[in-house]
CSV table of C-alpha atoms in Angstrom, one decimal:
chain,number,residue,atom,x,y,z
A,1,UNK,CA,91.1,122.2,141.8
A,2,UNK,CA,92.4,120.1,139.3
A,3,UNK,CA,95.6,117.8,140.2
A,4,UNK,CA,96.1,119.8,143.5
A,5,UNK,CA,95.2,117.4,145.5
A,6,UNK,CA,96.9,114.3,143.9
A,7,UNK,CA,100.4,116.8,143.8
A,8,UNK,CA,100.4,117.1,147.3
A,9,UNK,CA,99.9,113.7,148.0
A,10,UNK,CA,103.1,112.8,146.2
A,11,UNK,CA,105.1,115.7,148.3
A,12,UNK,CA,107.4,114.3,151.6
A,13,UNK,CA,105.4,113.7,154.7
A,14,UNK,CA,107.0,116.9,156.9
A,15,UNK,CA,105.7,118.9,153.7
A,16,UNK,CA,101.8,117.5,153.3
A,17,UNK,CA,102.1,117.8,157.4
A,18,UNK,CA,102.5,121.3,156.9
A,19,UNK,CA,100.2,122.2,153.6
A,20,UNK,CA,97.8,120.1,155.6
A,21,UNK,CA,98.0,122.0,158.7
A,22,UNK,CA,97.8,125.6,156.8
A,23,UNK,CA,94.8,124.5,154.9
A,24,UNK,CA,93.5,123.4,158.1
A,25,UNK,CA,94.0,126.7,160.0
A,26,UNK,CA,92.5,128.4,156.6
A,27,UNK,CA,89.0,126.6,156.9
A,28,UNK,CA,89.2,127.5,160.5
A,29,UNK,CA,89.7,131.3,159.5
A,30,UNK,CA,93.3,131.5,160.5
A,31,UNK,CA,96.8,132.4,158.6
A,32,UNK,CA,99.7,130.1,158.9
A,33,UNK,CA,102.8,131.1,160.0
A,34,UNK,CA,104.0,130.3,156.1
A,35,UNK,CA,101.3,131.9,154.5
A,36,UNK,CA,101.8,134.7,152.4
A,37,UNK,CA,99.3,136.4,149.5
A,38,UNK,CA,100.4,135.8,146.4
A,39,UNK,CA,101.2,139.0,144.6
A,40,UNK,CA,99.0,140.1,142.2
A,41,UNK,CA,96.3,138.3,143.4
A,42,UNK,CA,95.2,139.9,146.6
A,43,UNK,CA,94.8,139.1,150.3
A,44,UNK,CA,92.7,136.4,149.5
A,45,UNK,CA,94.8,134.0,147.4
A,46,UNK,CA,97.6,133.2,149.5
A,47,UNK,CA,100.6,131.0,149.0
A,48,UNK,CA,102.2,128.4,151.5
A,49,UNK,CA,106.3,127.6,151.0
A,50,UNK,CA,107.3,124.7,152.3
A,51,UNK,CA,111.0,124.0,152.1
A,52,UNK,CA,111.9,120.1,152.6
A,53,UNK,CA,115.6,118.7,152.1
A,54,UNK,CA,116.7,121.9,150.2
A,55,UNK,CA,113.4,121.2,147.8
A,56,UNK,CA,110.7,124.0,148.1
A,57,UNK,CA,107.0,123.3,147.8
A,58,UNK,CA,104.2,125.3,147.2
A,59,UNK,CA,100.9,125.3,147.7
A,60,UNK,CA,98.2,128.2,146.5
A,61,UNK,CA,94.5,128.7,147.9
A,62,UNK,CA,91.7,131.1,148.2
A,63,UNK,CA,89.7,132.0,151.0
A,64,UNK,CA,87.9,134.9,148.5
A,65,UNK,CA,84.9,132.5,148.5
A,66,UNK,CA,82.6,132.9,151.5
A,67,UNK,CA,82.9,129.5,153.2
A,68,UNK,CA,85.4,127.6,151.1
A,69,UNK,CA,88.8,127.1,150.7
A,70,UNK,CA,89.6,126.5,147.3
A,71,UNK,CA,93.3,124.5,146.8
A,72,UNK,CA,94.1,125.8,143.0
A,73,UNK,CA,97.9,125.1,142.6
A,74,UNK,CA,100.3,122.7,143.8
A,75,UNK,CA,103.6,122.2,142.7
A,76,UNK,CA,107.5,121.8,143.4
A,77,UNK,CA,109.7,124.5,142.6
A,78,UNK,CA,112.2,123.6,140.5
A,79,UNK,CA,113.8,127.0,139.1
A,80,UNK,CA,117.0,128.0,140.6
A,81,UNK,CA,117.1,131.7,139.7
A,82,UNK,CA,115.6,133.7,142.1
A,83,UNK,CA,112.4,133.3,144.5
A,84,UNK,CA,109.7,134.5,142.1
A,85,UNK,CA,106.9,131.9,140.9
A,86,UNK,CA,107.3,130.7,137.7
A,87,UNK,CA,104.6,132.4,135.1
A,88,UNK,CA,103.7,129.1,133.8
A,89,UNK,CA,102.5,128.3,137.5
A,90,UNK,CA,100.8,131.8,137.8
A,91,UNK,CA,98.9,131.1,134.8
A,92,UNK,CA,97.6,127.9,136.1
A,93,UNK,CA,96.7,129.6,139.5
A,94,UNK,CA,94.8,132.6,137.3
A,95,UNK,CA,92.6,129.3,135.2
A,96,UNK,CA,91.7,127.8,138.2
A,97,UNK,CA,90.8,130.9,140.2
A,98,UNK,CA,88.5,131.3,137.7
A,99,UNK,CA,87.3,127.9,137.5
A,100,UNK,CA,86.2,128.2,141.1
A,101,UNK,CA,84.6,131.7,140.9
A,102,UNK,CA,82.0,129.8,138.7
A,103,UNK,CA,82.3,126.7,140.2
A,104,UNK,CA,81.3,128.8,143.6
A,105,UNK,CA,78.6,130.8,142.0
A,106,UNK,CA,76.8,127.5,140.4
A,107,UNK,CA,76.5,125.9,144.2
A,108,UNK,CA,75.2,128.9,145.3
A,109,UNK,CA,72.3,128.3,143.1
C-alpha cells in the first residue's frame, strides 16, 4: 500500500533480506521470528523490527484479509526516546488498513 514497497527497496540489503523473508513466511501462513502484532491493532496486523548498523526498520502488514498480505507501512525509525511507534506512523498504518479493507472487498466482487 502506498510507498511501502519503494521504502523497503531503499532499506540495507540484510534488512529487505529479512522483511522479505517475513513477508514470505506470512503468504505462506507462518510468523517470523521478528514478528510481533502491533498494539492496538490486533493479531492480524503485525509489525517486523529489523535492526541494521544501530538503525531500526520497520515493516507493518496484515494477514486480516483471507488470502492476502497487505504491506501498509514501511519506514525507518528515527526517534530516540523510547521503543514505541511514532503516532504519525500509526496513523498512516490506520489509512492504509482501511484502504485495503475496501480495496479487498472491491476484488471480491
Amino acid at each position: 500500500m502506498g510507498d511501502s514497497l519503494q521504502t523497503i527497496k531503499r532499506f540495507p540489503a540484510a534488512v529487505k533480506d529479512e522483511i522479505g523473508f517475513a513477508l514470505y513466511q506470512a503468504q505462506a501462513g507462518g510468523k517470523h521470528v521478528n514478528a510481533k502484532s502491533l498494539k492496538g491493532f490486533g493479531a492480524s496486523t503485525l509489525e517486523v523490527v529489523s535492526d541494521h548498523r544501530g538503525d531500526t526498520f520497520r515493516a507493518v502488514y496484515t494477514v486480516r484479509l483471507a488470502g492476502k498480505v497487505y504491506v501498509l507501512h514501511a519506514f525507518q525509525k528515527k526517534s530516540k526516546s523510547g521503543i514505541a511507534t511514532p503516532k504519525s506512523e500509526i496513523d498512516v498504518v490506520q489509512q492504509r488498513l482501511k484502504r485495503a479493507i475496501a480495496l479487498h472487498a472491491t476484488e471480491k466482487k
